[in-house]
Coordinates of C-alpha atoms and ligand atoms in Angstrom, one line a residue:
M1 CA -11.3 -60.4 -153.9
K2 CA -9.3 -57.5 -155.7
I3 CA -5.5 -56.8 -154.7
D4 CA -4.8 -53.3 -154.5
D5 CA -1.2 -52.6 -155.8
Q6 CA -0.8 -49.3 -153.8
P7 CA 0.8 -50.3 -150.5
I8 CA -0.9 -49.4 -147.2
P9 CA 0.8 -46.2 -146.9
D10 CA 1.7 -45.8 -143.3
L11 CA 2.8 -49.5 -142.9
P12 CA 6.2 -50.4 -144.0
T13 CA 7.2 -53.0 -146.8
R14 CA 8.9 -55.6 -145.0
V15 CA 11.0 -58.5 -146.9
M16 CA 11.2 -61.9 -144.3
T17 CA 12.9 -64.8 -145.0
G18 CA 12.0 -68.5 -144.1
T19 CA 12.0 -72.0 -145.2
P20 CA 10.7 -72.6 -148.4
V21 CA 8.6 -75.6 -148.2
S22 CA 6.1 -75.7 -150.8
P23 CA 7.1 -74.0 -154.1
G24 CA 5.3 -71.2 -156.0
I25 CA 4.1 -67.7 -155.6
A26 CA 1.3 -66.6 -154.2
L27 CA -0.4 -62.8 -153.9
G28 CA -3.1 -62.1 -151.5
I29 CA -4.4 -60.7 -148.5
A30 CA -3.4 -61.8 -145.0
Y31 CA -6.2 -63.1 -143.0
V32 CA -4.4 -63.9 -139.6
H33 CA -3.1 -61.4 -137.1
E34 CA -0.7 -62.7 -134.2
T35 CA -0.2 -59.7 -131.7
G36 CA 1.2 -62.0 -129.0
G37 CA -2.4 -61.9 -127.4
L38 CA -5.3 -63.5 -129.7
S39 CA -4.8 -65.0 -133.1
V40 CA -7.8 -65.5 -135.0
I41 CA -9.2 -65.5 -138.3
E42 CA -12.3 -63.5 -138.7
Y43 CA -15.0 -64.5 -141.4
C44 CA -18.7 -64.2 -142.0
V45 CA -21.3 -66.7 -141.4
A46 CA -24.0 -67.0 -143.4
P47 CA -27.1 -65.8 -141.9
E48 CA -28.6 -69.3 -141.4
K49 CA -25.9 -70.4 -139.7
V50 CA -25.6 -67.5 -136.8
A51 CA -27.7 -69.3 -134.8
A52 CA -25.5 -72.4 -134.9
E53 CA -22.5 -69.8 -134.3
L54 CA -24.0 -69.0 -131.2
E55 CA -25.0 -72.3 -129.9
R56 CA -21.3 -73.0 -130.9
F57 CA -20.1 -70.3 -128.7
R58 CA -22.4 -71.3 -125.9
T59 CA -21.0 -74.7 -126.0
A60 CA -17.6 -73.3 -125.4
V61 CA -18.5 -71.2 -122.9
R62 CA -19.7 -74.5 -121.0
H63 CA -16.9 -76.0 -122.0
V64 CA -14.4 -73.6 -120.5
A65 CA -16.6 -73.3 -117.2
Q66 CA -16.3 -77.0 -116.9
E67 CA -12.5 -76.8 -117.7
L68 CA -12.0 -74.2 -115.0
K69 CA -14.0 -76.2 -112.4
T70 CA -11.4 -78.8 -112.9
I71 CA -8.5 -76.9 -112.6
A72 CA -10.2 -75.4 -109.2
E73 CA -10.3 -78.8 -108.1
E74 CA -6.9 -79.5 -108.7
A75 CA -5.5 -76.5 -107.3
R76 CA -6.6 -77.7 -103.6
G77 CA -3.8 -80.0 -103.8
L78 CA -1.4 -76.8 -103.7
P79 CA 0.1 -75.2 -100.8
E80 CA -2.3 -73.2 -99.1
Q81 CA -1.3 -69.6 -100.2
A82 CA -1.1 -70.7 -103.8
A83 CA -4.2 -72.4 -104.1
E84 CA -5.8 -69.2 -102.3
E85 CA -4.3 -67.4 -105.0
I86 CA -5.3 -69.7 -107.7
S87 CA -9.0 -70.0 -106.8
Y88 CA -9.5 -66.6 -106.6
I89 CA -8.5 -66.1 -110.0
L90 CA -10.7 -69.0 -111.1
D91 CA -13.3 -67.3 -109.6
A92 CA -13.1 -63.9 -111.3
H93 CA -12.9 -66.1 -114.4
A94 CA -16.1 -68.4 -113.9
H95 CA -17.6 -64.9 -113.3
M96 CA -16.9 -63.4 -116.2
L97 CA -18.4 -66.4 -118.2
R98 CA -22.0 -66.1 -116.5
R99 CA -24.1 -63.5 -118.0
S100 CA -21.2 -60.8 -118.6
R101 CA -20.6 -58.1 -120.1
L102 CA -18.2 -60.5 -122.3
T103 CA -20.7 -63.3 -123.0
R104 CA -23.3 -60.7 -124.0
G105 CA -21.0 -58.5 -126.1
V106 CA -19.8 -61.5 -128.1
E107 CA -22.8 -62.9 -128.5
T108 CA -24.2 -59.7 -129.7
L109 CA -21.6 -59.2 -132.5
I110 CA -22.3 -62.5 -133.5
A111 CA -26.1 -62.1 -134.2
E112 CA -25.6 -58.6 -135.5
K113 CA -22.4 -58.5 -137.3
G114 CA -22.5 -62.0 -138.5
I115 CA -19.0 -62.9 -137.4
N116 CA -17.7 -65.9 -136.3
A117 CA -17.6 -66.7 -132.4
E118 CA -13.4 -66.4 -132.5
A119 CA -13.6 -63.0 -133.9
A120 CA -16.3 -61.8 -131.9
V121 CA -14.4 -63.1 -128.9
K122 CA -11.5 -61.1 -129.8
R123 CA -13.3 -58.1 -130.4
Q124 CA -15.2 -58.1 -127.2
I125 CA -11.5 -59.1 -125.2
D126 CA -9.8 -56.4 -127.1
E127 CA -12.5 -53.9 -126.2
L128 CA -12.6 -55.1 -122.6
V129 CA -8.5 -55.3 -122.3
A130 CA -8.5 -51.6 -123.4
A131 CA -11.1 -50.4 -120.9
F132 CA -9.3 -52.2 -118.2
A133 CA -5.9 -50.9 -118.8
A134 CA -7.0 -47.5 -118.9
M135 CA -8.0 -47.8 -115.5
E136 CA -6.2 -45.3 -112.7
D137 CA -6.6 -48.1 -110.5
L138 CA -3.6 -50.4 -111.0
Y139 CA -5.1 -53.5 -109.6
L140 CA -8.1 -53.4 -111.9
A141 CA -5.7 -52.3 -114.5
A142 CA -3.9 -55.6 -113.8
R143 CA -7.1 -57.8 -114.7
A144 CA -6.9 -56.7 -118.1
D145 CA -5.0 -60.3 -118.0
D146 CA -7.5 -62.1 -116.5
V147 CA -9.4 -60.9 -119.8
R148 CA -6.6 -61.8 -122.0
D149 CA -6.6 -65.2 -120.4
L150 CA -10.2 -66.0 -120.8
G151 CA -10.1 -65.0 -123.9
Q152 CA -7.2 -67.3 -125.3
R153 CA -9.2 -70.2 -123.5
L154 CA -12.5 -69.3 -125.4
V155 CA -10.3 -69.6 -128.6
R156 CA -8.8 -72.3 -128.0
R157 CA -11.7 -74.1 -127.1
L158 CA -13.7 -73.1 -130.0
G159 CA -10.5 -73.7 -132.7
H160 CA -10.4 -77.5 -131.0
E161 CA -14.4 -77.6 -131.9
E162 CA -14.3 -75.7 -135.3
A163 CA -13.6 -78.6 -138.3
T164 CA -14.0 -75.8 -141.1
A165 CA -13.1 -72.1 -139.9
F166 CA -10.7 -72.1 -143.6
A167 CA -13.8 -73.0 -145.6
D168 CA -15.4 -69.9 -145.4
L169 CA -12.4 -67.5 -146.3
P170 CA -12.7 -65.3 -149.2
R171 CA -10.4 -66.3 -152.4
Q172 CA -6.8 -65.4 -152.3
T173 CA -6.4 -65.2 -148.5
I174 CA -2.8 -65.9 -146.9
I175 CA -2.8 -67.2 -144.1
L176 CA -0.1 -66.0 -141.5
A177 CA 0.5 -67.9 -138.1
D178 CA 2.5 -68.6 -135.7
E179 CA 2.0 -72.1 -136.4
L180 CA -0.2 -74.4 -138.6
T181 CA -0.7 -78.1 -137.6
P182 CA -1.3 -80.7 -140.6
A183 CA -4.8 -80.8 -139.4
D184 CA -5.4 -77.3 -140.0
T185 CA -3.4 -77.3 -143.2
A186 CA -5.5 -80.5 -144.3
Q187 CA -8.5 -77.9 -144.4
M188 CA -7.2 -75.6 -146.7
D189 CA -9.0 -75.4 -149.9
P190 CA -6.4 -74.5 -152.8
H191 CA -9.5 -72.3 -154.6
R192 CA -9.6 -70.0 -151.5
I193 CA -6.0 -70.5 -149.7
A194 CA -3.3 -68.7 -152.2
G195 CA -0.6 -69.3 -149.4
F196 CA 0.4 -69.5 -146.3
A197 CA 3.5 -68.4 -144.0
T198 CA 4.3 -69.2 -140.5
E199 CA 6.8 -68.4 -137.7
L200 CA 7.6 -72.2 -136.3
G201 CA 7.8 -75.2 -138.4
G202 CA 10.4 -77.1 -140.4
V203 CA 10.8 -78.4 -144.0
A204 CA 9.8 -81.9 -143.3
S205 CA 7.0 -81.6 -141.1
H206 CA 3.3 -82.9 -142.2
T207 CA 2.0 -79.2 -142.6
A208 CA 4.7 -78.7 -145.0
I209 CA 4.2 -82.0 -146.7
M210 CA 0.8 -81.2 -146.7
A211 CA 1.0 -78.0 -148.3
R212 CA 3.2 -79.4 -151.3
S213 CA 0.6 -81.6 -151.5
L214 CA -2.2 -79.1 -151.9
G215 CA -0.3 -77.2 -154.8
I216 CA -0.2 -74.1 -152.1
P217 CA 3.1 -72.0 -151.7
A218 CA 4.3 -71.8 -148.3
V219 CA 7.1 -70.7 -145.8
V220 CA 7.7 -71.5 -142.7
G221 CA 10.3 -70.6 -139.6
V222 CA 9.6 -66.7 -140.8
A223 CA 11.2 -65.6 -137.5
G224 CA 9.5 -62.5 -136.4
L225 CA 6.6 -62.7 -138.6
T226 CA 3.7 -62.6 -136.1
K227 CA 5.3 -59.4 -134.5
A228 CA 4.9 -57.8 -138.1
L229 CA 1.6 -58.2 -138.9
A230 CA -1.0 -56.0 -140.4
P231 CA -4.5 -57.3 -140.8
G232 CA -5.7 -57.1 -144.4
C233 CA -2.6 -56.2 -146.0
T234 CA -1.4 -57.1 -149.2
V235 CA 1.3 -60.2 -148.7
I236 CA 3.6 -62.5 -151.3
V237 CA 4.4 -65.6 -150.4
D238 CA 7.4 -66.8 -152.5
G239 CA 7.5 -70.6 -151.7
T240 CA 10.4 -71.4 -153.9
H241 CA 12.8 -68.9 -152.2
G242 CA 11.3 -69.0 -148.9
R243 CA 10.4 -65.1 -149.1
V244 CA 7.4 -63.4 -147.6
I245 CA 6.7 -59.7 -148.2
L246 CA 4.4 -57.6 -146.4
N247 CA 3.0 -54.6 -148.2
P248 CA 5.1 -55.1 -151.2
T249 CA 5.8 -51.9 -153.4
P250 CA 3.9 -51.7 -157.0
D251 CA 7.3 -52.8 -158.5
Q252 CA 7.5 -56.0 -156.0
M253 CA 4.0 -56.8 -157.2
E254 CA 4.9 -56.6 -161.0
E255 CA 8.1 -58.8 -160.3
Y256 CA 6.1 -61.3 -158.5
R257 CA 3.5 -61.6 -161.1
K258 CA 5.9 -61.9 -164.0
G259 CA 7.7 -65.2 -161.7
R260 CA 4.4 -66.6 -161.4
A261 CA 3.7 -66.0 -165.1
A262 CA 6.9 -67.8 -165.9
A263 CA 6.4 -70.5 -163.1
L264 CA 3.2 -71.5 -164.6
R265 CA 4.8 -71.6 -168.4
R266 CA 7.3 -73.9 -166.9
A267 CA 4.4 -75.9 -165.5
R268 CA 3.0 -76.0 -168.8
V269 CA 5.7 -77.6 -170.4
L270 CA 6.9 -80.1 -168.2
H271 CA 2.9 -81.4 -168.1
R272 CA 3.4 -82.6 -171.7
L273 CA 5.7 -85.3 -170.1
R274 CA 2.4 -86.8 -168.7
G275 CA 1.9 -89.4 -171.2
L276 CA 5.5 -90.5 -171.0
P277 CA 7.0 -92.9 -169.4
A278 CA 9.5 -92.5 -166.7
V279 CA 12.4 -94.4 -168.8
T280 CA 16.4 -93.4 -168.8
R281 CA 17.8 -92.7 -171.6
D282 CA 19.4 -96.1 -171.9
G283 CA 15.8 -97.7 -171.5
R284 CA 15.7 -98.6 -167.3
R285 CA 11.8 -98.0 -166.6
V286 CA 11.3 -96.0 -162.8
T287 CA 7.7 -96.2 -161.8
L288 CA 6.5 -92.8 -160.2
M289 CA 3.6 -93.0 -158.2
A290 CA 2.1 -90.3 -155.6
N291 CA 1.6 -89.5 -152.1
I292 CA -1.8 -88.4 -150.9
E293 CA -3.3 -87.6 -147.6
R294 CA -6.8 -87.1 -148.7
P295 CA -9.1 -89.1 -151.2
E296 CA -9.7 -85.8 -153.1
E297 CA -5.9 -85.7 -153.9
T298 CA -6.2 -88.5 -155.9
N299 CA -7.6 -86.2 -159.0
A300 CA -4.3 -84.6 -158.6
A301 CA -2.3 -88.0 -158.7
V302 CA -4.0 -89.1 -161.6
I303 CA -3.4 -86.0 -163.6
A304 CA -0.1 -85.7 -162.8
G305 CA 0.5 -89.2 -164.7
A306 CA 1.1 -91.3 -161.5
E307 CA 1.3 -94.9 -162.2
G308 CA -0.1 -95.6 -158.5
I309 CA -0.7 -94.3 -155.3
G310 CA 2.8 -95.6 -153.5
L311 CA 1.6 -93.8 -149.9
F312 CA -1.9 -92.8 -148.7
R313 CA -1.8 -91.5 -145.3
S314 CA -4.8 -92.7 -143.9
E315 CA -3.8 -90.7 -140.7
F316 CA -6.0 -87.9 -142.2
L317 CA -9.2 -89.9 -142.4
Y318 CA -8.7 -89.4 -138.7
M319 CA -8.4 -85.7 -138.4
N320 CA -10.8 -82.8 -137.6
R321 CA -13.5 -85.3 -136.5
D322 CA -15.0 -86.0 -133.2
T323 CA -15.5 -89.9 -133.9
L324 CA -13.5 -92.5 -135.3
P325 CA -13.8 -93.6 -138.8
S326 CA -15.2 -97.2 -139.0
A327 CA -13.9 -100.3 -141.3
D328 CA -16.8 -99.5 -143.7
E329 CA -16.4 -95.7 -144.2
Q330 CA -12.3 -96.3 -144.3
Y331 CA -13.2 -99.3 -147.0
E332 CA -15.8 -96.9 -149.1
T333 CA -12.9 -94.1 -148.9
L334 CA -10.4 -96.3 -150.4
K335 CA -12.8 -98.6 -153.1
A336 CA -13.1 -94.8 -154.2
V337 CA -9.5 -93.9 -154.7
V338 CA -8.8 -97.8 -156.3
E339 CA -11.3 -97.3 -158.5
R340 CA -10.5 -94.0 -159.7
M341 CA -6.7 -95.3 -160.1
D342 CA -7.7 -97.8 -162.7
G343 CA -5.6 -100.5 -162.3
H344 CA -2.8 -99.2 -160.9
P345 CA -1.7 -100.0 -157.1
V346 CA -2.9 -97.9 -154.3
T347 CA -0.6 -98.1 -151.3
F348 CA -2.7 -98.0 -148.1
R349 CA -0.8 -97.0 -144.8
T350 CA -2.1 -97.5 -141.6
L351 CA -2.5 -94.9 -139.0
D352 CA 0.2 -93.0 -138.3
V353 CA -0.7 -90.3 -135.6
G354 CA 2.0 -88.9 -133.5
G355 CA 5.2 -86.7 -133.5
D356 CA 3.3 -83.6 -135.4
K357 CA 0.3 -85.3 -136.8
L358 CA -2.4 -85.3 -134.1
T359 CA -6.1 -85.4 -134.0
R360 CA -8.5 -85.2 -131.1
L361 CA -9.7 -88.7 -131.1
F362 CA -6.2 -90.1 -129.5
D363 CA -4.8 -88.2 -126.4
L364 CA -1.2 -88.3 -127.1
G365 CA -0.2 -84.9 -125.6
T366 CA 1.6 -85.9 -122.6
A367 CA 4.1 -88.0 -123.8
P368 CA 7.4 -86.9 -122.5
N369 CA 8.9 -87.5 -126.3
P370 CA 5.6 -87.8 -128.4
A371 CA 7.9 -88.5 -131.9
M372 CA 9.4 -91.2 -130.0
G373 CA 6.0 -92.4 -127.6
L374 CA 2.8 -94.3 -128.4
R375 CA 2.8 -93.3 -132.1
A376 CA 1.8 -95.1 -135.5
V377 CA 2.2 -99.0 -135.5
R378 CA 3.1 -98.7 -131.7
L379 CA -0.2 -97.0 -131.1
S380 CA -2.2 -99.2 -133.6
L381 CA -0.8 -102.4 -131.7
A382 CA -1.7 -101.5 -128.2
R383 CA -5.2 -100.9 -129.7
P384 CA -5.5 -103.7 -132.6
E385 CA -9.4 -102.7 -133.1
L386 CA -7.8 -99.8 -135.0
L387 CA -5.6 -102.0 -137.0
R388 CA -7.7 -104.5 -137.7
A389 CA -10.6 -102.3 -138.8
Q390 CA -7.8 -100.8 -141.2
F391 CA -7.0 -104.4 -142.4
A392 CA -10.6 -105.2 -143.3
A393 CA -11.2 -101.8 -145.1
A394 CA -8.0 -102.5 -147.1
I395 CA -8.8 -106.2 -148.0
R396 CA -12.3 -105.6 -149.1
A397 CA -11.3 -102.9 -151.0
A398 CA -8.8 -105.2 -152.8
V399 CA -11.5 -106.2 -154.5
H400 CA -11.7 -103.3 -156.5
G401 CA -8.2 -103.2 -157.7
P402 CA -4.8 -103.6 -156.6
V403 CA -4.2 -102.7 -153.0
R404 CA -0.8 -102.9 -150.9
V405 CA -1.2 -102.3 -146.9
L406 CA 2.1 -100.4 -145.4
L407 CA 2.9 -100.4 -141.6
P408 CA 4.3 -97.1 -140.4
M409 CA 7.5 -96.7 -138.1
I410 CA 8.2 -100.9 -137.7
G411 CA 11.3 -101.0 -135.3
S412 CA 11.7 -105.1 -135.3
V413 CA 10.4 -107.9 -137.1
G414 CA 8.7 -109.1 -133.9
E415 CA 6.2 -105.9 -134.5
L416 CA 6.1 -107.3 -138.4
R417 CA 5.1 -110.6 -137.2
E418 CA 2.2 -109.0 -134.5
C419 CA 0.8 -107.2 -137.5
R420 CA 0.6 -110.1 -140.0
A421 CA -1.2 -112.3 -137.4
H422 CA -3.7 -109.9 -136.8
F423 CA -3.9 -109.4 -141.1
R424 CA -4.1 -113.3 -141.1
E425 CA -7.1 -113.5 -138.9
V426 CA -9.2 -110.6 -140.2
Y427 CA -8.3 -112.2 -143.6
E428 CA -9.8 -115.3 -142.5
E429 CA -12.6 -113.8 -140.6
L430 CA -13.7 -112.1 -143.6
R431 CA -13.7 -115.2 -145.2
R432 CA -15.8 -117.4 -142.9
R433 CA -18.3 -114.4 -143.0
G434 CA -18.3 -114.8 -146.9
V435 CA -17.8 -111.1 -147.3
K436 CA -16.3 -110.5 -150.9
M437 CA -12.8 -110.3 -150.8
P438 CA -9.6 -111.0 -153.3
E439 CA -8.2 -114.8 -153.7
T440 CA -4.9 -113.9 -152.2
P441 CA -4.2 -111.1 -149.3
P442 CA -3.0 -108.0 -150.2
P443 CA 1.0 -107.3 -149.6
L444 CA 2.0 -106.2 -146.3
G445 CA 4.9 -104.1 -146.1
V446 CA 6.7 -102.2 -143.9
M447 CA 7.8 -98.6 -144.0
I448 CA 11.7 -98.2 -143.4
E449 CA 12.0 -95.0 -141.6
V450 CA 13.8 -95.9 -138.1
P451 CA 17.1 -96.7 -138.4
G452 CA 16.8 -99.4 -136.5
A453 CA 14.3 -101.0 -139.1
A454 CA 16.8 -100.0 -141.5
L455 CA 19.7 -101.7 -139.8
C456 CA 17.4 -104.6 -139.6
A457 CA 16.4 -104.3 -143.3
D458 CA 17.6 -107.9 -144.2
A459 CA 15.5 -109.5 -141.4
L460 CA 12.3 -107.5 -142.6
A461 CA 12.7 -108.0 -146.1
R462 CA 12.5 -111.9 -145.5
E463 CA 9.2 -111.6 -144.1
A464 CA 7.6 -108.5 -145.6
G465 CA 5.6 -108.2 -148.8
F466 CA 7.5 -105.1 -150.0
L467 CA 9.9 -102.1 -148.0
S468 CA 9.0 -98.6 -148.5
I469 CA 11.7 -96.2 -147.1
G470 CA 10.3 -92.8 -145.2
T471 CA 13.5 -90.6 -145.8
N472 CA 11.4 -88.2 -143.4
D473 CA 11.4 -89.9 -140.3
L474 CA 14.6 -91.8 -141.1
T475 CA 16.4 -88.5 -141.2
Q476 CA 15.0 -87.2 -138.4
Y477 CA 15.5 -90.3 -136.3
T478 CA 19.3 -90.9 -137.5
L479 CA 20.4 -87.3 -137.5
A480 CA 17.8 -86.5 -134.3
I481 CA 16.5 -83.5 -135.6
D482 CA 13.5 -83.0 -135.2
R483 CA 12.0 -82.4 -138.7
S484 CA 9.2 -79.6 -137.8
D485 CA 11.5 -77.7 -135.8
E486 CA 12.7 -74.7 -137.5
Q487 CA 15.4 -73.9 -135.2
V488 CA 17.3 -76.9 -136.3
A489 CA 16.0 -76.9 -139.7
H490 CA 19.3 -75.8 -141.4
L491 CA 20.9 -79.4 -140.1
Y492 CA 17.7 -81.6 -141.5
D493 CA 20.0 -83.2 -144.5
G494 CA 18.8 -86.1 -146.4
M495 CA 21.8 -86.0 -148.2
H496 CA 23.8 -86.4 -144.8
P497 CA 25.9 -89.8 -145.7
A498 CA 24.5 -91.8 -142.4
V499 CA 20.8 -91.3 -144.3
L500 CA 22.2 -92.3 -147.6
R501 CA 24.2 -95.2 -146.4
L502 CA 20.7 -96.6 -144.5
I503 CA 18.6 -96.0 -147.7
H504 CA 21.8 -97.9 -149.6
F505 CA 21.7 -101.0 -146.8
T506 CA 18.2 -101.2 -147.3
A507 CA 18.1 -101.0 -151.0
E508 CA 20.9 -103.8 -151.2
A509 CA 19.0 -105.9 -148.7
A510 CA 15.4 -105.7 -150.6
R511 CA 17.7 -106.7 -153.7
R512 CA 18.7 -109.8 -152.2
A513 CA 15.6 -110.9 -150.8
R514 CA 13.9 -110.2 -153.8
V515 CA 11.5 -107.8 -152.3
P516 CA 10.5 -104.7 -154.1
V517 CA 11.7 -101.7 -152.3
S518 CA 10.7 -98.0 -153.1
V519 CA 11.2 -94.2 -151.4
C520 CA 8.2 -92.5 -150.4
G521 CA 9.9 -89.7 -148.5
E522 CA 10.3 -86.3 -149.4
V523 CA 13.5 -86.6 -151.1
A524 CA 12.0 -89.0 -153.9
G525 CA 10.0 -85.9 -155.4
D526 CA 13.3 -84.1 -155.1
P527 CA 15.0 -84.3 -158.7
R528 CA 18.3 -83.4 -157.3
F529 CA 18.2 -86.8 -155.5
T530 CA 16.7 -88.9 -158.5
G531 CA 20.1 -90.1 -159.9
L532 CA 21.3 -91.0 -156.6
L533 CA 18.1 -93.2 -155.9
V534 CA 17.8 -94.6 -159.5
G535 CA 21.9 -95.7 -159.0
M536 CA 21.1 -97.1 -155.7
G537 CA 18.3 -99.4 -157.8
M538 CA 15.2 -98.0 -156.7
A539 CA 12.7 -99.0 -159.4
E540 CA 9.8 -97.2 -157.6
L541 CA 9.1 -93.6 -156.3
S542 CA 6.7 -91.9 -154.8
M543 CA 6.1 -88.3 -153.9
A544 CA 3.6 -85.1 -153.7
P545 CA 1.8 -85.3 -157.5
A546 CA 3.3 -81.8 -158.2
N547 CA 6.7 -82.8 -158.2
L548 CA 6.3 -85.7 -160.5
P549 CA 6.9 -84.1 -163.6
L550 CA 10.4 -82.8 -162.7
V551 CA 11.0 -86.3 -161.3
K552 CA 10.1 -87.8 -164.2
D553 CA 12.2 -85.2 -166.8
A554 CA 15.2 -85.9 -164.7
V555 CA 14.7 -89.9 -165.2
R556 CA 14.5 -89.0 -168.9
H557 CA 17.8 -87.0 -169.2
M558 CA 20.1 -89.9 -167.2
L559 CA 21.8 -92.9 -168.0
A560 CA 21.4 -96.0 -165.6
P561 CA 25.1 -96.9 -165.7
A562 CA 26.1 -93.4 -165.0
A563 CA 23.7 -93.0 -161.8
E564 CA 25.1 -96.3 -160.5
E565 CA 28.5 -95.0 -160.9
L566 CA 27.1 -91.9 -158.8
A567 CA 25.7 -94.0 -155.8
I568 CA 29.3 -96.3 -155.8
Q569 CA 31.0 -92.5 -155.5
V570 CA 29.1 -91.5 -153.0
M571 CA 28.8 -94.3 -150.8
R572 CA 32.4 -93.8 -150.6
R573 CA 32.2 -90.7 -148.8
A574 CA 31.8 -89.3 -145.1
D575 CA 31.4 -85.7 -145.8
V576 CA 28.3 -84.3 -146.8
L577 CA 29.9 -81.6 -149.1
D578 CA 31.5 -84.2 -151.1
V579 CA 28.0 -85.8 -151.7
R580 CA 26.8 -82.4 -152.6
R581 CA 29.6 -82.1 -154.7
L582 CA 29.1 -85.5 -156.7
V583 CA 25.1 -85.1 -157.1
A584 CA 25.5 -81.4 -158.3
D585 CA 27.7 -82.8 -160.9
F586 CA 25.7 -85.5 -161.8
N587 CA 22.7 -82.8 -162.4
G588 CA 24.9 -80.5 -163.9
E589 CA 24.2 -78.0 -161.4
S590 CA 26.6 -76.1 -158.9
I591 CA 26.8 -75.9 -155.4
Ligands
LIG601 C1 8.7 -90.8 -144.3 O1 8.6 -90.7 -142.9 O2 9.2 -90.2 -144.9 C2 7.1 -90.8 -144.5 C3 6.9 -90.9 -145.9 O3 6.3 -91.0 -143.5 P1 5.6 -89.4 -143.2 O4 5.8 -88.1 -143.8 O5 4.2 -89.2 -143.2 O6 6.1 -89.7 -141.6
LIG602 MG1 7.3 -91.5 -141.0

């Protein structure tokens, strides 16, 4: 795609700010347009896929018709007047779904213009809304709302079923949206999607983590973004400084092109560290591993010089699909990762859905507080067949190289014991069936990401094969700050003394029990934290592959005793500003 250096004449240049969540600079064309109504991406459907696209639309129509019927049935229980009013509206909606101007128009657009169903619905709805709104009769003019509502229903239903919408976008697309889910982000191809910006979302959300993993520059929490958009305009997303520029001036384009070139040069310099060990100046070795969400990211981990996969977020294997991945399928996936890592350990974390990580395979939406509800290992224990399938996959994959199994959101020793009982049973069952498997079961470790688990880390360390500290959730739950809520993003702080004390307590517990401990939350990939974590005794850190060279550079510049002294001093402070000052001094930075 050619990006024009000339701004669109009537469109103001707008510089907006948000939370930088994935570094780098992207320059491209905006592809999501939000006007407070329907937000859809328009793309061309290949001629041979038009028939399937028509069928997709018809299926969505059938589903929505069914949805309306269900709502109508439920509405019968309402007080008489409300029930009557609602049934009238629902009738009108149902009527529009039959062979109406709406459905005929959408089908014609798909068939003749070759555009995707969502965009066809949007175009047709916009046309109908304009026609209704122009009517003199006030009653009829108000029907525009019904049309809009129905359009939203159809688009939502289509989005639910469409797993690969981003796959057809042209190169250098910048996605602008009110919100993107981790499942949406997992579908982004970094060769096509140059960057994204959203109005909602926090720095430690899984959408942000996914963006870092994919190396896609991103800014979230950009207030007013969706109101300011113009389709097709040029956009700069500066994921390092948290800026989004709509319709930039030629000077701004030039400045950002230079910035991008400089960043690439820096990345090349850091890449030279790839073959060198992560060792402090006085010889303390630190093992740097990679976090991955999808098996395809293993390559990036190898290229970055990772000495293993410290966290494989298996829940992403459950997203954007309609059936559960079987034990066999997960075994094949994990085996490929294990083989690619060529003797380095791979840490397979069992299903961690819930919170901001949703998949349509589990209906977790009605819990009053999903972040604290039936999620992660709690869901796995409620449905042990899920856990057992994953255990079987991991045990079998361990034949091909070292595998470790990690349990998310463990809150008590009891949960670990319950999981371990399943683990042993699965191991014995596989042995009885004569399945090829390792001599000894892979180590079974626990995430320390719930404050209660951190405070019981001594008990957990006595029974777990290893501990892995998840600072993302640990920060969220310790400080009671939703990691994906942009309104409180400024309060989310991994350097808060309460969080650091829990990390320290866990590290000490692991040291006393002689159990390996590592950090796999986002702070592990933030070089500002490296001295502190090494000083607390962490010998293993796991992070997004792109951050690995930065952290290695930090390790190679430090002295272990100085890092230990830093940790001692920090543990004496209860004020986050004091902590920041000490850490900045150590890193030779100013705050
Ligand atoms: C964490 O909570 O720190 C972690 C690594 O797990 P996730 O980010 O997947 O919740
Ligand atoms: Mg977590």
